[in-house]
Amino acid sequence: MKRISTVSEMQEISINNKKSGKRIGFVPTMGFLHEGHLQLVRKAREHNDIVVLSIFVNPLQFGPNEDFEAYPRDIERDEMLAKEAGVDYLFYPSVEEMYKEKRTSVIQVVERSNVLCGVNRVGHFDGVATVVIKLFNIVLPDKAYFGMKDAQQVAVLEGVIEDYNIPVAIERVPTVREEDGLAKSSRNVYLTNEERAEAPVLYQALHLGKQLLLEGKTTNFVKNSIKEMIEKETTGHIEYIEVLTYPDLKSKSRNDKELIIALAVKFSKARLIDNIVFTF
Ligand code: AMP
């Protein structure tokens, strides 16, 4: 595995790989790798000749009061895990390498971004779209792998790819969970022991919601039931619970087929998100 820190070197390698007819699979991450990230790498390994993993904590997608500085980082460990998982190129640029001082244009996401995490994280998805478009132009992947843990991110990026006719196929990878159902996340390290013990309730509550919807209960009834369960069984503060269509992220109406139930819960230090997407 080769570690690369400049845009020009990464781009040159990708251009050469494509010239020799290689298929490039790409896994963008912010590092502090766990089983969820490695599952994306495995999928990329199965279906491509070359696997590129990027590690870049993107300042553009963090708000002023969010955890950009404190975001967990461990590049040495990540490098080992990436190598073991079969990554060919680890792209690890600095912030200065990715963002020059002056920009001529900005990307603004106008759909799928004003609900769920987009309500409190203003500008977050503009930052995500910007960095992913840049990374696609640097890595030139045929296929990019994203986790459904961040289902709104997948929905936004699928829209952006269509808007700009970007020739990259997105692969939606199901959420990897701990044995007790908690979605794996780099931010789980922020949980206290007590909060860690409560956190699986989020996934249980999502399942309850799905079951109630399939039984024909109203959206409001479902949201309230999830809320009651989380409030009763955890110390977390609910930021949102929503039932929407997927991937459009609109209010549910009668004939919708794909639905998402998504939630965000804030614990003392960790803000956890989770969701389930299913056919109604
Ligand atoms: P992050 O490093 O948190 O930006 O995540 C990088 C990629 O890994 C994103 O596509 C995430 O959706 C994905 N990912 C993170 N956690 C999980 C998980 N538990 N299961 C599947 N994919 C995940």
PDB file of C-alpha atoms and ligand atoms in Angstrom:
ATOM      1  CA  MET A   1       0.000   0.000   0.000  1.00  0.00           C
ATOM      2  CA  LYS A   2       1.231   3.460  -0.878  1.00  0.00           C
ATOM      3  CA  ARG A   3       0.446   6.569   1.182  1.00  0.00           C
ATOM      4  CA  ILE A   4      -0.025   9.709  -0.915  1.00  0.00           C
ATOM      5  CA  SER A   5      -0.379  13.236   0.365  1.00  0.00           C
ATOM      6  CA  THR A   6      -0.501  15.438  -2.723  1.00  0.00           C
ATOM      7  CA  VAL A   7      -3.346  15.966  -5.146  1.00  0.00           C
ATOM      8  CA  SER A   8      -1.028  15.921  -8.166  1.00  0.00           C
ATOM      9  CA  GLU A   9       0.519  12.542  -7.320  1.00  0.00           C
ATOM     10  CA  MET A  10      -2.851  10.922  -6.576  1.00  0.00           C
ATOM     11  CA  GLN A  11      -4.345  12.269  -9.791  1.00  0.00           C
ATOM     12  CA  GLU A  12      -1.402  11.125 -11.877  1.00  0.00           C
ATOM     13  CA  ILE A  13      -1.562   7.597 -10.450  1.00  0.00           C
ATOM     14  CA  SER A  14      -5.296   7.445 -11.146  1.00  0.00           C
ATOM     15  CA  ILE A  15      -4.897   8.705 -14.711  1.00  0.00           C
ATOM     16  CA  ASN A  16      -2.261   6.027 -15.332  1.00  0.00           C
ATOM     17  CA  ASN A  17      -4.374   3.288 -13.778  1.00  0.00           C
ATOM     18  CA  LYS A  18      -7.322   4.253 -15.940  1.00  0.00           C
ATOM     19  CA  LYS A  19      -5.137   4.344 -19.055  1.00  0.00           C
ATOM     20  CA  SER A  20      -4.196   0.732 -18.379  1.00  0.00           C
ATOM     21  CA  GLY A  21      -7.862  -0.177 -18.157  1.00  0.00           C
ATOM     22  CA  LYS A  22      -7.998  -0.650 -14.377  1.00  0.00           C
ATOM     23  CA  ARG A  23     -11.283  -0.224 -12.495  1.00  0.00           C
ATOM     24  CA  ILE A  24     -10.883   2.074  -9.504  1.00  0.00           C
ATOM     25  CA  GLY A  25     -13.006   1.605  -6.371  1.00  0.00           C
ATOM     26  CA  PHE A  26     -12.988   4.501  -3.913  1.00  0.00           C
ATOM     27  CA  VAL A  27     -13.808   4.738  -0.194  1.00  0.00           C
ATOM     28  CA  PRO A  28     -13.829   8.302   1.181  1.00  0.00           C
ATOM     29  CA  THR A  29     -13.549   8.557   4.984  1.00  0.00           C
ATOM     30  CA  MET A  30     -12.536  10.870   7.806  1.00  0.00           C
ATOM     31  CA  GLY A  31     -10.398   8.136   9.352  1.00  0.00           C
ATOM     32  CA  PHE A  32     -10.303   6.581  12.830  1.00  0.00           C
ATOM     33  CA  LEU A  33     -11.229   3.453  10.940  1.00  0.00           C
ATOM     34  CA  HIS A  34     -13.606   0.829  12.262  1.00  0.00           C
ATOM     35  CA  GLU A  35     -15.422  -2.217  10.944  1.00  0.00           C
ATOM     36  CA  GLY A  36     -17.941  -0.003   9.084  1.00  0.00           C
ATOM     37  CA  HIS A  37     -15.213   1.617   6.996  1.00  0.00           C
ATOM     38  CA  LEU A  38     -13.506  -1.737   6.447  1.00  0.00           C
ATOM     39  CA  GLN A  39     -16.726  -3.223   5.123  1.00  0.00           C
ATOM     40  CA  LEU A  40     -16.732  -0.502   2.430  1.00  0.00           C
ATOM     41  CA  VAL A  41     -13.125  -1.397   1.599  1.00  0.00           C
ATOM     42  CA  ARG A  42     -14.037  -5.088   1.319  1.00  0.00           C
ATOM     43  CA  LYS A  43     -16.844  -4.290  -1.124  1.00  0.00           C
ATOM     44  CA  ALA A  44     -14.491  -2.085  -3.139  1.00  0.00           C
ATOM     45  CA  ARG A  45     -11.870  -4.864  -3.133  1.00  0.00           C
ATOM     46  CA  GLU A  46     -14.379  -7.414  -4.455  1.00  0.00           C
ATOM     47  CA  HIS A  47     -15.436  -5.393  -7.471  1.00  0.00           C
ATOM     48  CA  ASN A  48     -12.412  -3.357  -8.600  1.00  0.00           C
ATOM     49  CA  ASP A  49      -8.767  -3.728  -9.652  1.00  0.00           C
ATOM     50  CA  ILE A  50      -7.517  -0.808  -7.585  1.00  0.00           C
ATOM     51  CA  VAL A  51      -8.815   0.391  -4.194  1.00  0.00           C
ATOM     52  CA  VAL A  52      -8.229   3.947  -3.016  1.00  0.00           C
ATOM     53  CA  LEU A  53      -9.123   4.968   0.534  1.00  0.00           C
ATOM     54  CA  SER A  54      -9.022   8.627   1.492  1.00  0.00           C
ATOM     55  CA  ILE A  55      -8.669   9.964   5.012  1.00  0.00           C
ATOM     56  CA  PHE A  56      -9.495  13.631   5.274  1.00  0.00           C
ATOM     57  CA  VAL A  57     -11.240  15.392   8.145  1.00  0.00           C
ATOM     58  CA  ASN A  58     -12.987  17.989   6.027  1.00  0.00           C
ATOM     59  CA  PRO A  59     -13.258  21.343   7.836  1.00  0.00           C
ATOM     60  CA  LEU A  60     -15.933  22.521   5.395  1.00  0.00           C
ATOM     61  CA  GLN A  61     -18.497  20.051   6.723  1.00  0.00           C
ATOM     62  CA  PHE A  62     -18.100  21.007  10.398  1.00  0.00           C
ATOM     63  CA  GLY A  63     -20.021  23.907  11.928  1.00  0.00           C
ATOM     64  CA  PRO A  64     -18.289  26.469  14.190  1.00  0.00           C
ATOM     65  CA  ASN A  65     -19.462  24.681  17.364  1.00  0.00           C
ATOM     66  CA  GLU A  66     -18.798  21.163  16.145  1.00  0.00           C
ATOM     67  CA  ASP A  67     -15.937  18.761  16.810  1.00  0.00           C
ATOM     68  CA  PHE A  68     -13.490  19.464  13.931  1.00  0.00           C
ATOM     69  CA  GLU A  69     -10.492  19.946  16.237  1.00  0.00           C
ATOM     70  CA  ALA A  70     -11.491  17.158  18.613  1.00  0.00           C
ATOM     71  CA  TYR A  71     -12.484  14.663  15.900  1.00  0.00           C
ATOM     72  CA  PRO A  72     -10.639  11.412  16.748  1.00  0.00           C
ATOM     73  CA  ARG A  73      -7.552  10.805  14.626  1.00  0.00           C
ATOM     74  CA  ASP A  74      -4.980   7.978  14.538  1.00  0.00           C
ATOM     75  CA  ILE A  75      -3.241   7.802  11.179  1.00  0.00           C
ATOM     76  CA  GLU A  76      -0.684   5.151  12.187  1.00  0.00           C
ATOM     77  CA  ARG A  77      -3.382   2.699  13.242  1.00  0.00           C
ATOM     78  CA  ASP A  78      -5.516   3.609  10.226  1.00  0.00           C
ATOM     79  CA  GLU A  79      -2.602   2.952   7.908  1.00  0.00           C
ATOM     80  CA  MET A  80      -2.158  -0.536   9.374  1.00  0.00           C
ATOM     81  CA  LEU A  81      -5.849  -1.366   9.102  1.00  0.00           C
ATOM     82  CA  ALA A  82      -6.065  -0.042   5.552  1.00  0.00           C
ATOM     83  CA  LYS A  83      -3.070  -2.116   4.489  1.00  0.00           C
ATOM     84  CA  GLU A  84      -4.506  -5.262   6.084  1.00  0.00           C
ATOM     85  CA  ALA A  85      -7.847  -4.686   4.358  1.00  0.00           C
ATOM     86  CA  GLY A  86      -6.186  -4.578   0.943  1.00  0.00           C
ATOM     87  CA  VAL A  87      -6.145  -0.866   0.125  1.00  0.00           C
ATOM     88  CA  ASP A  88      -3.726  -0.029  -2.715  1.00  0.00           C
ATOM     89  CA  TYR A  89      -3.492   3.731  -2.196  1.00  0.00           C
ATOM     90  CA  LEU A  90      -4.159   5.692   0.979  1.00  0.00           C
ATOM     91  CA  PHE A  91      -4.830   9.310   0.039  1.00  0.00           C
ATOM     92  CA  TYR A  92      -4.118  11.473   3.087  1.00  0.00           C
ATOM     93  CA  PRO A  93      -3.911  15.143   2.119  1.00  0.00           C
ATOM     94  CA  SER A  94      -3.583  18.111   4.461  1.00  0.00           C
ATOM     95  CA  VAL A  95      -6.259  20.790   4.667  1.00  0.00           C
ATOM     96  CA  GLU A  96      -3.895  23.227   2.879  1.00  0.00           C
ATOM     97  CA  GLU A  97      -3.375  20.718   0.081  1.00  0.00           C
ATOM     98  CA  MET A  98      -7.129  20.324  -0.468  1.00  0.00           C
ATOM     99  CA  TYR A  99      -8.203  23.946  -0.060  1.00  0.00           C
ATOM    100  CA  LYS A 100      -6.232  26.790  -1.559  1.00  0.00           C
ATOM    101  CA  GLU A 101      -6.811  30.184  -0.001  1.00  0.00           C
ATOM    102  CA  LYS A 102      -9.153  31.575  -2.611  1.00  0.00           C
ATOM    103  CA  ARG A 103     -12.013  29.819  -4.330  1.00  0.00           C
ATOM    104  CA  THR A 104     -13.820  30.956  -7.450  1.00  0.00           C
ATOM    105  CA  SER A 105     -17.001  28.946  -6.881  1.00  0.00           C
ATOM    106  CA  VAL A 106     -19.064  27.211  -4.221  1.00  0.00           C
ATOM    107  CA  ILE A 107     -21.313  24.159  -4.307  1.00  0.00           C
ATOM    108  CA  GLN A 108     -24.704  24.603  -2.687  1.00  0.00           C
ATOM    109  CA  VAL A 109     -27.018  21.673  -2.076  1.00  0.00           C
ATOM    110  CA  VAL A 110     -30.635  22.791  -2.398  1.00  0.00           C
ATOM    111  CA  GLU A 111     -32.627  19.556  -2.055  1.00  0.00           C
ATOM    112  CA  ARG A 112     -32.475  16.708   0.487  1.00  0.00           C
ATOM    113  CA  SER A 113     -30.352  18.963   2.708  1.00  0.00           C
ATOM    114  CA  ASN A 114     -32.971  21.004   4.548  1.00  0.00           C
ATOM    115  CA  VAL A 115     -34.268  18.116   6.701  1.00  0.00           C
ATOM    116  CA  LEU A 116     -32.811  15.691   9.271  1.00  0.00           C
ATOM    117  CA  CYS A 117     -29.127  16.557   9.960  1.00  0.00           C
ATOM    118  CA  GLY A 118     -29.308  19.544   7.600  1.00  0.00           C
ATOM    119  CA  VAL A 119     -31.595  21.486   9.969  1.00  0.00           C
ATOM    120  CA  ASN A 120     -29.040  21.889  12.755  1.00  0.00           C
ATOM    121  CA  ARG A 121     -25.901  21.371  10.681  1.00  0.00           C
ATOM    122  CA  VAL A 122     -26.284  24.328   8.325  1.00  0.00           C
ATOM    123  CA  GLY A 123     -23.846  24.108   5.406  1.00  0.00           C
ATOM    124  CA  HIS A 124     -22.810  20.567   6.334  1.00  0.00           C
ATOM    125  CA  PHE A 125     -23.979  18.998   3.080  1.00  0.00           C
ATOM    126  CA  ASP A 126     -22.476  21.821   0.997  1.00  0.00           C
ATOM    127  CA  GLY A 127     -19.170  20.864   2.622  1.00  0.00           C
ATOM    128  CA  VAL A 128     -19.726  17.157   1.987  1.00  0.00           C
ATOM    129  CA  ALA A 129     -20.682  17.703  -1.659  1.00  0.00           C
ATOM    130  CA  THR A 130     -17.691  20.007  -2.212  1.00  0.00           C
ATOM    131  CA  VAL A 131     -15.135  17.583  -0.830  1.00  0.00           C
ATOM    132  CA  VAL A 132     -16.633  14.550  -2.554  1.00  0.00           C
ATOM    133  CA  ILE A 133     -16.691  16.290  -5.957  1.00  0.00           C
ATOM    134  CA  LYS A 134     -13.039  17.286  -5.416  1.00  0.00           C
ATOM    135  CA  LEU A 135     -12.078  13.769  -4.334  1.00  0.00           C
ATOM    136  CA  PHE A 136     -13.863  12.253  -7.348  1.00  0.00           C
ATOM    137  CA  ASN A 137     -11.870  14.545  -9.652  1.00  0.00           C
ATOM    138  CA  ILE A 138      -8.623  13.572  -7.919  1.00  0.00           C
ATOM    139  CA  VAL A 139      -9.189   9.815  -7.570  1.00  0.00           C
ATOM    140  CA  LEU A 140     -11.235   9.291 -10.788  1.00  0.00           C
ATOM    141  CA  PRO A 141     -13.132   6.287  -9.420  1.00  0.00           C
ATOM    142  CA  ASP A 142     -15.497   4.072 -11.401  1.00  0.00           C
ATOM    143  CA  LYS A 143     -17.363   3.231  -8.224  1.00  0.00           C
ATOM    144  CA  ALA A 144     -17.511   4.914  -4.808  1.00  0.00           C
ATOM    145  CA  TYR A 145     -18.654   3.173  -1.627  1.00  0.00           C
ATOM    146  CA  PHE A 146     -20.764   4.943   0.995  1.00  0.00           C
ATOM    147  CA  GLY A 147     -22.393   3.640   4.168  1.00  0.00           C
ATOM    148  CA  MET A 148     -26.129   3.802   4.751  1.00  0.00           C
ATOM    149  CA  LYS A 149     -25.274   4.807   8.313  1.00  0.00           C
ATOM    150  CA  ASP A 150     -25.186   8.264   6.722  1.00  0.00           C
ATOM    151  CA  ALA A 151     -28.260   7.738   4.556  1.00  0.00           C
ATOM    152  CA  GLN A 152     -28.882  11.451   4.046  1.00  0.00           C
ATOM    153  CA  GLN A 153     -25.318  11.853   2.770  1.00  0.00           C
ATOM    154  CA  VAL A 154     -25.958   9.058   0.254  1.00  0.00           C
ATOM    155  CA  ALA A 155     -29.223  10.708  -0.843  1.00  0.00           C
ATOM    156  CA  VAL A 156     -27.535  14.101  -1.297  1.00  0.00           C
ATOM    157  CA  LEU A 157     -24.580  12.647  -3.191  1.00  0.00           C
ATOM    158  CA  GLU A 158     -26.807  10.604  -5.500  1.00  0.00           C
ATOM    159  CA  GLY A 159     -28.602  13.852  -6.346  1.00  0.00           C
ATOM    160  CA  VAL A 160     -25.353  15.762  -6.910  1.00  0.00           C
ATOM    161  CA  ILE A 161     -24.000  13.023  -9.186  1.00  0.00           C
ATOM    162  CA  GLU A 162     -27.136  13.236 -11.281  1.00  0.00           C
ATOM    163  CA  ASP A 163     -27.085  17.072 -11.359  1.00  0.00           C
ATOM    164  CA  TYR A 164     -23.531  17.225 -12.671  1.00  0.00           C
ATOM    165  CA  ASN A 165     -23.488  14.002 -14.746  1.00  0.00           C
ATOM    166  CA  ILE A 166     -20.550  12.713 -12.742  1.00  0.00           C
ATOM    167  CA  PRO A 167     -19.485   9.325 -14.161  1.00  0.00           C
ATOM    168  CA  VAL A 168     -19.181   7.579 -10.788  1.00  0.00           C
ATOM    169  CA  ALA A 169     -21.524   4.818  -9.598  1.00  0.00           C
ATOM    170  CA  ILE A 170     -22.471   4.967  -5.936  1.00  0.00           C
ATOM    171  CA  GLU A 171     -22.708   1.736  -3.981  1.00  0.00           C
ATOM    172  CA  ARG A 172     -24.950   1.911  -0.900  1.00  0.00           C
ATOM    173  CA  VAL A 173     -23.419  -0.297   1.801  1.00  0.00           C
ATOM    174  CA  PRO A 174     -25.656  -1.415   4.711  1.00  0.00           C
ATOM    175  CA  THR A 175     -24.799  -0.133   8.201  1.00  0.00           C
ATOM    176  CA  VAL A 176     -22.363  -2.294  10.153  1.00  0.00           C
ATOM    177  CA  ARG A 177     -23.432  -2.653  13.791  1.00  0.00           C
ATOM    178  CA  GLU A 178     -22.058  -3.831  17.109  1.00  0.00           C
ATOM    179  CA  GLU A 179     -23.535  -7.120  18.347  1.00  0.00           C
ATOM    180  CA  ASP A 180     -26.101  -5.236  20.412  1.00  0.00           C
ATOM    181  CA  GLY A 181     -27.262  -3.218  17.400  1.00  0.00           C
ATOM    182  CA  LEU A 182     -25.439   0.076  17.957  1.00  0.00           C
ATOM    183  CA  ALA A 183     -24.265   1.454  14.609  1.00  0.00           C
ATOM    184  CA  LYS A 184     -20.465   1.550  14.498  1.00  0.00           C
ATOM    185  CA  SER A 185     -19.151   5.087  14.458  1.00  0.00           C
ATOM    186  CA  SER A 186     -15.870   6.888  15.082  1.00  0.00           C
ATOM    187  CA  ARG A 187     -17.821   9.080  17.500  1.00  0.00           C
ATOM    188  CA  ASN A 188     -18.888   6.154  19.741  1.00  0.00           C
ATOM    189  CA  VAL A 189     -15.629   6.710  21.662  1.00  0.00           C
ATOM    190  CA  TYR A 190     -17.230   9.860  23.094  1.00  0.00           C
ATOM    191  CA  LEU A 191     -19.893   7.788  24.946  1.00  0.00           C
ATOM    192  CA  THR A 192     -19.564   7.228  28.689  1.00  0.00           C
ATOM    193  CA  ASN A 193     -19.959   3.610  29.863  1.00  0.00           C
ATOM    194  CA  GLU A 194     -23.531   4.289  30.959  1.00  0.00           C
ATOM    195  CA  GLU A 195     -24.415   5.938  27.655  1.00  0.00           C
ATOM    196  CA  ARG A 196     -22.804   3.087  25.708  1.00  0.00           C
ATOM    197  CA  ALA A 197     -25.090   0.672  27.569  1.00  0.00           C
ATOM    198  CA  GLU A 198     -28.169   2.752  26.658  1.00  0.00           C
ATOM    199  CA  ALA A 199     -27.241   3.468  23.041  1.00  0.00           C
ATOM    200  CA  PRO A 200     -28.569   0.221  21.458  1.00  0.00           C
ATOM    201  CA  VAL A 201     -32.086   1.461  22.346  1.00  0.00           C
ATOM    202  CA  LEU A 202     -31.855   3.776  19.307  1.00  0.00           C
ATOM    203  CA  TYR A 203     -31.817   0.843  16.892  1.00  0.00           C
ATOM    204  CA  GLN A 204     -34.493  -1.002  18.870  1.00  0.00           C
ATOM    205  CA  ALA A 205     -36.683   2.094  18.675  1.00  0.00           C
ATOM    206  CA  LEU A 206     -36.174   2.309  14.899  1.00  0.00           C
ATOM    207  CA  HIS A 207     -37.320  -1.299  14.601  1.00  0.00           C
ATOM    208  CA  LEU A 208     -40.376  -0.604  16.700  1.00  0.00           C
ATOM    209  CA  GLY A 209     -41.136   2.334  14.391  1.00  0.00           C
ATOM    210  CA  LYS A 210     -40.827   0.206  11.279  1.00  0.00           C
ATOM    211  CA  GLN A 211     -43.096  -2.452  12.735  1.00  0.00           C
ATOM    212  CA  LEU A 212     -45.746   0.134  13.683  1.00  0.00           C
ATOM    213  CA  LEU A 213     -45.651   1.738  10.225  1.00  0.00           C
ATOM    214  CA  LEU A 214     -46.057  -1.632   8.544  1.00  0.00           C
ATOM    215  CA  GLU A 215     -49.033  -2.279  10.856  1.00  0.00           C
ATOM    216  CA  GLY A 216     -50.608   0.883   9.443  1.00  0.00           C
ATOM    217  CA  LYS A 217     -50.049   3.344  12.299  1.00  0.00           C
ATOM    218  CA  THR A 218     -49.753   7.042  11.420  1.00  0.00           C
ATOM    219  CA  THR A 219     -46.429   8.804  11.068  1.00  0.00           C
ATOM    220  CA  ASN A 220     -47.119  10.888  14.166  1.00  0.00           C
ATOM    221  CA  PHE A 221     -48.013   7.876  16.255  1.00  0.00           C
ATOM    222  CA  VAL A 222     -44.811   6.167  15.124  1.00  0.00           C
ATOM    223  CA  LYS A 223     -42.619   9.184  15.879  1.00  0.00           C
ATOM    224  CA  ASN A 224     -44.197   9.526  19.333  1.00  0.00           C
ATOM    225  CA  SER A 225     -43.689   5.857  20.145  1.00  0.00           C
ATOM    226  CA  ILE A 226     -40.000   6.091  19.201  1.00  0.00           C
ATOM    227  CA  LYS A 227     -39.648   9.273  21.252  1.00  0.00           C
ATOM    228  CA  GLU A 228     -41.273   7.701  24.335  1.00  0.00           C
ATOM    229  CA  MET A 229     -39.014   4.664  24.147  1.00  0.00           C
ATOM    230  CA  ILE A 230     -35.821   6.710  23.831  1.00  0.00           C
ATOM    231  CA  GLU A 231     -36.831   9.148  26.547  1.00  0.00           C
ATOM    232  CA  LYS A 232     -37.748   6.323  28.908  1.00  0.00           C
ATOM    233  CA  GLU A 233     -34.696   4.143  28.340  1.00  0.00           C
ATOM    234  CA  THR A 234     -31.841   6.587  27.710  1.00  0.00           C
ATOM    235  CA  THR A 235     -30.435   9.857  29.040  1.00  0.00           C
ATOM    236  CA  GLY A 236     -30.003  11.152  25.483  1.00  0.00           C
ATOM    237  CA  HIS A 237     -31.617  14.343  24.215  1.00  0.00           C
ATOM    238  CA  ILE A 238     -33.572  13.796  20.989  1.00  0.00           C
ATOM    239  CA  GLU A 239     -32.589  16.176  18.189  1.00  0.00           C
ATOM    240  CA  TYR A 240     -34.959  14.723  15.590  1.00  0.00           C
ATOM    241  CA  ILE A 241     -37.045  11.693  14.719  1.00  0.00           C
ATOM    242  CA  GLU A 242     -38.426  11.684  11.171  1.00  0.00           C
ATOM    243  CA  VAL A 243     -40.273   9.420   8.788  1.00  0.00           C
ATOM    244  CA  LEU A 244     -39.603  10.439   5.165  1.00  0.00           C
ATOM    245  CA  THR A 245     -39.456   9.036   1.657  1.00  0.00           C
ATOM    246  CA  TYR A 246     -36.063   7.777   0.504  1.00  0.00           C
ATOM    247  CA  PRO A 247     -33.951   9.035  -1.226  1.00  0.00           C
ATOM    248  CA  ASP A 248     -36.066  12.160  -1.889  1.00  0.00           C
ATOM    249  CA  LEU A 249     -36.462  12.896   1.834  1.00  0.00           C
ATOM    250  CA  LYS A 250     -39.983  14.294   1.464  1.00  0.00           C
ATOM    251  CA  SER A 251     -42.942  13.895   3.813  1.00  0.00           C
ATOM    252  CA  LYS A 252     -44.542  10.504   3.513  1.00  0.00           C
ATOM    253  CA  SER A 253     -47.756  10.330   1.475  1.00  0.00           C
ATOM    254  CA  ARG A 254     -50.009   7.377   0.673  1.00  0.00           C
ATOM    255  CA  ASN A 255     -48.202   5.535  -2.099  1.00  0.00           C
ATOM    256  CA  ASP A 256     -44.562   5.857  -1.162  1.00  0.00           C
ATOM    257  CA  LYS A 257     -42.507   2.729  -1.555  1.00  0.00           C
ATOM    258  CA  GLU A 258     -39.102   3.412   0.025  1.00  0.00           C
ATOM    259  CA  LEU A 259     -39.171   5.013   3.456  1.00  0.00           C
ATOM    260  CA  ILE A 260     -36.574   6.060   5.966  1.00  0.00           C
ATOM    261  CA  ILE A 261     -36.988   6.409   9.701  1.00  0.00           C
ATOM    262  CA  ALA A 262     -34.050   8.501  10.902  1.00  0.00           C
ATOM    263  CA  LEU A 263     -33.048   9.939  14.233  1.00  0.00           C
ATOM    264  CA  ALA A 264     -30.321  11.930  15.945  1.00  0.00           C
ATOM    265  CA  VAL A 265     -29.806  11.779  19.708  1.00  0.00           C
ATOM    266  CA  LYS A 266     -27.355  13.865  21.638  1.00  0.00           C
ATOM    267  CA  PHE A 267     -25.622  12.308  24.644  1.00  0.00           C
ATOM    268  CA  SER A 268     -23.273  14.247  26.938  1.00  0.00           C
ATOM    269  CA  LYS A 269     -20.486  14.364  24.350  1.00  0.00           C
ATOM    270  CA  ALA A 270     -21.575  12.168  21.461  1.00  0.00           C
ATOM    271  CA  ARG A 271     -24.248  12.989  18.926  1.00  0.00           C
ATOM    272  CA  LEU A 272     -25.450   9.682  17.473  1.00  0.00           C
ATOM    273  CA  ILE A 273     -27.412   9.222  14.254  1.00  0.00           C
ATOM    274  CA  ASP A 274     -29.097   6.090  12.991  1.00  0.00           C
ATOM    275  CA  ASN A 275     -31.773   5.089  10.496  1.00  0.00           C
ATOM    276  CA  ILE A 276     -33.532   2.272   8.745  1.00  0.00           C
ATOM    277  CA  VAL A 277     -34.612   2.307   5.107  1.00  0.00           C
ATOM    278  CA  PHE A 278     -37.247  -0.166   4.030  1.00  0.00           C
ATOM    279  CA  THR A 279     -39.970  -0.878   1.494  1.00  0.00           C
ATOM    280  CA  PHE A 280     -43.392   0.134   2.693  1.00  0.00           C
TER     281      PHE A 280
HETATM  282  P1  AMP B   1     -16.804   8.836   8.095  1.00  0.00           P
HETATM  283  O1  AMP B   1     -15.374   8.499   8.290  1.00  0.00           O
HETATM  284  O2  AMP B   1     -17.622   8.829   9.342  1.00  0.00           O
HETATM  285  O3  AMP B   1     -17.014  10.068   7.238  1.00  0.00           O
HETATM  286  O4  AMP B   1     -17.397   7.651   7.226  1.00  0.00           O
HETATM  287  C1  AMP B   1     -16.841   7.293   5.988  1.00  0.00           C
HETATM  288  C2  AMP B   1     -17.758   6.336   5.280  1.00  0.00           C
HETATM  289  O5  AMP B   1     -17.945   5.185   6.097  1.00  0.00           O
HETATM  290  C3  AMP B   1     -19.157   6.938   5.028  1.00  0.00           C
HETATM  291  O6  AMP B   1     -19.621   6.497   3.763  1.00  0.00           O
HETATM  292  C4  AMP B   1     -19.957   6.340   6.138  1.00  0.00           C
HETATM  293  O7  AMP B   1     -21.330   6.233   5.850  1.00  0.00           O
HETATM  294  C5  AMP B   1     -19.327   4.967   6.253  1.00  0.00           C
HETATM  295  N1  AMP B   1     -19.628   4.377   7.558  1.00  0.00           N
HETATM  296  C6  AMP B   1     -19.399   4.926   8.777  1.00  0.00           C
HETATM  297  N2  AMP B   1     -19.875   4.116   9.749  1.00  0.00           N
HETATM  298  C7  AMP B   1     -20.424   3.047   9.125  1.00  0.00           C
HETATM  299  C8  AMP B   1     -21.096   1.870   9.556  1.00  0.00           C
HETATM  300  N3  AMP B   1     -21.288   1.632  10.841  1.00  0.00           N
HETATM  301  N4  AMP B   1     -21.524   0.999   8.639  1.00  0.00           N
HETATM  302  C9  AMP B   1     -21.334   1.232   7.306  1.00  0.00           C
HETATM  303  N5  AMP B   1     -20.710   2.324   6.829  1.00  0.00           N
HETATM  304  C10 AMP B   1     -20.270   3.219   7.714  1.00  0.00           C
END
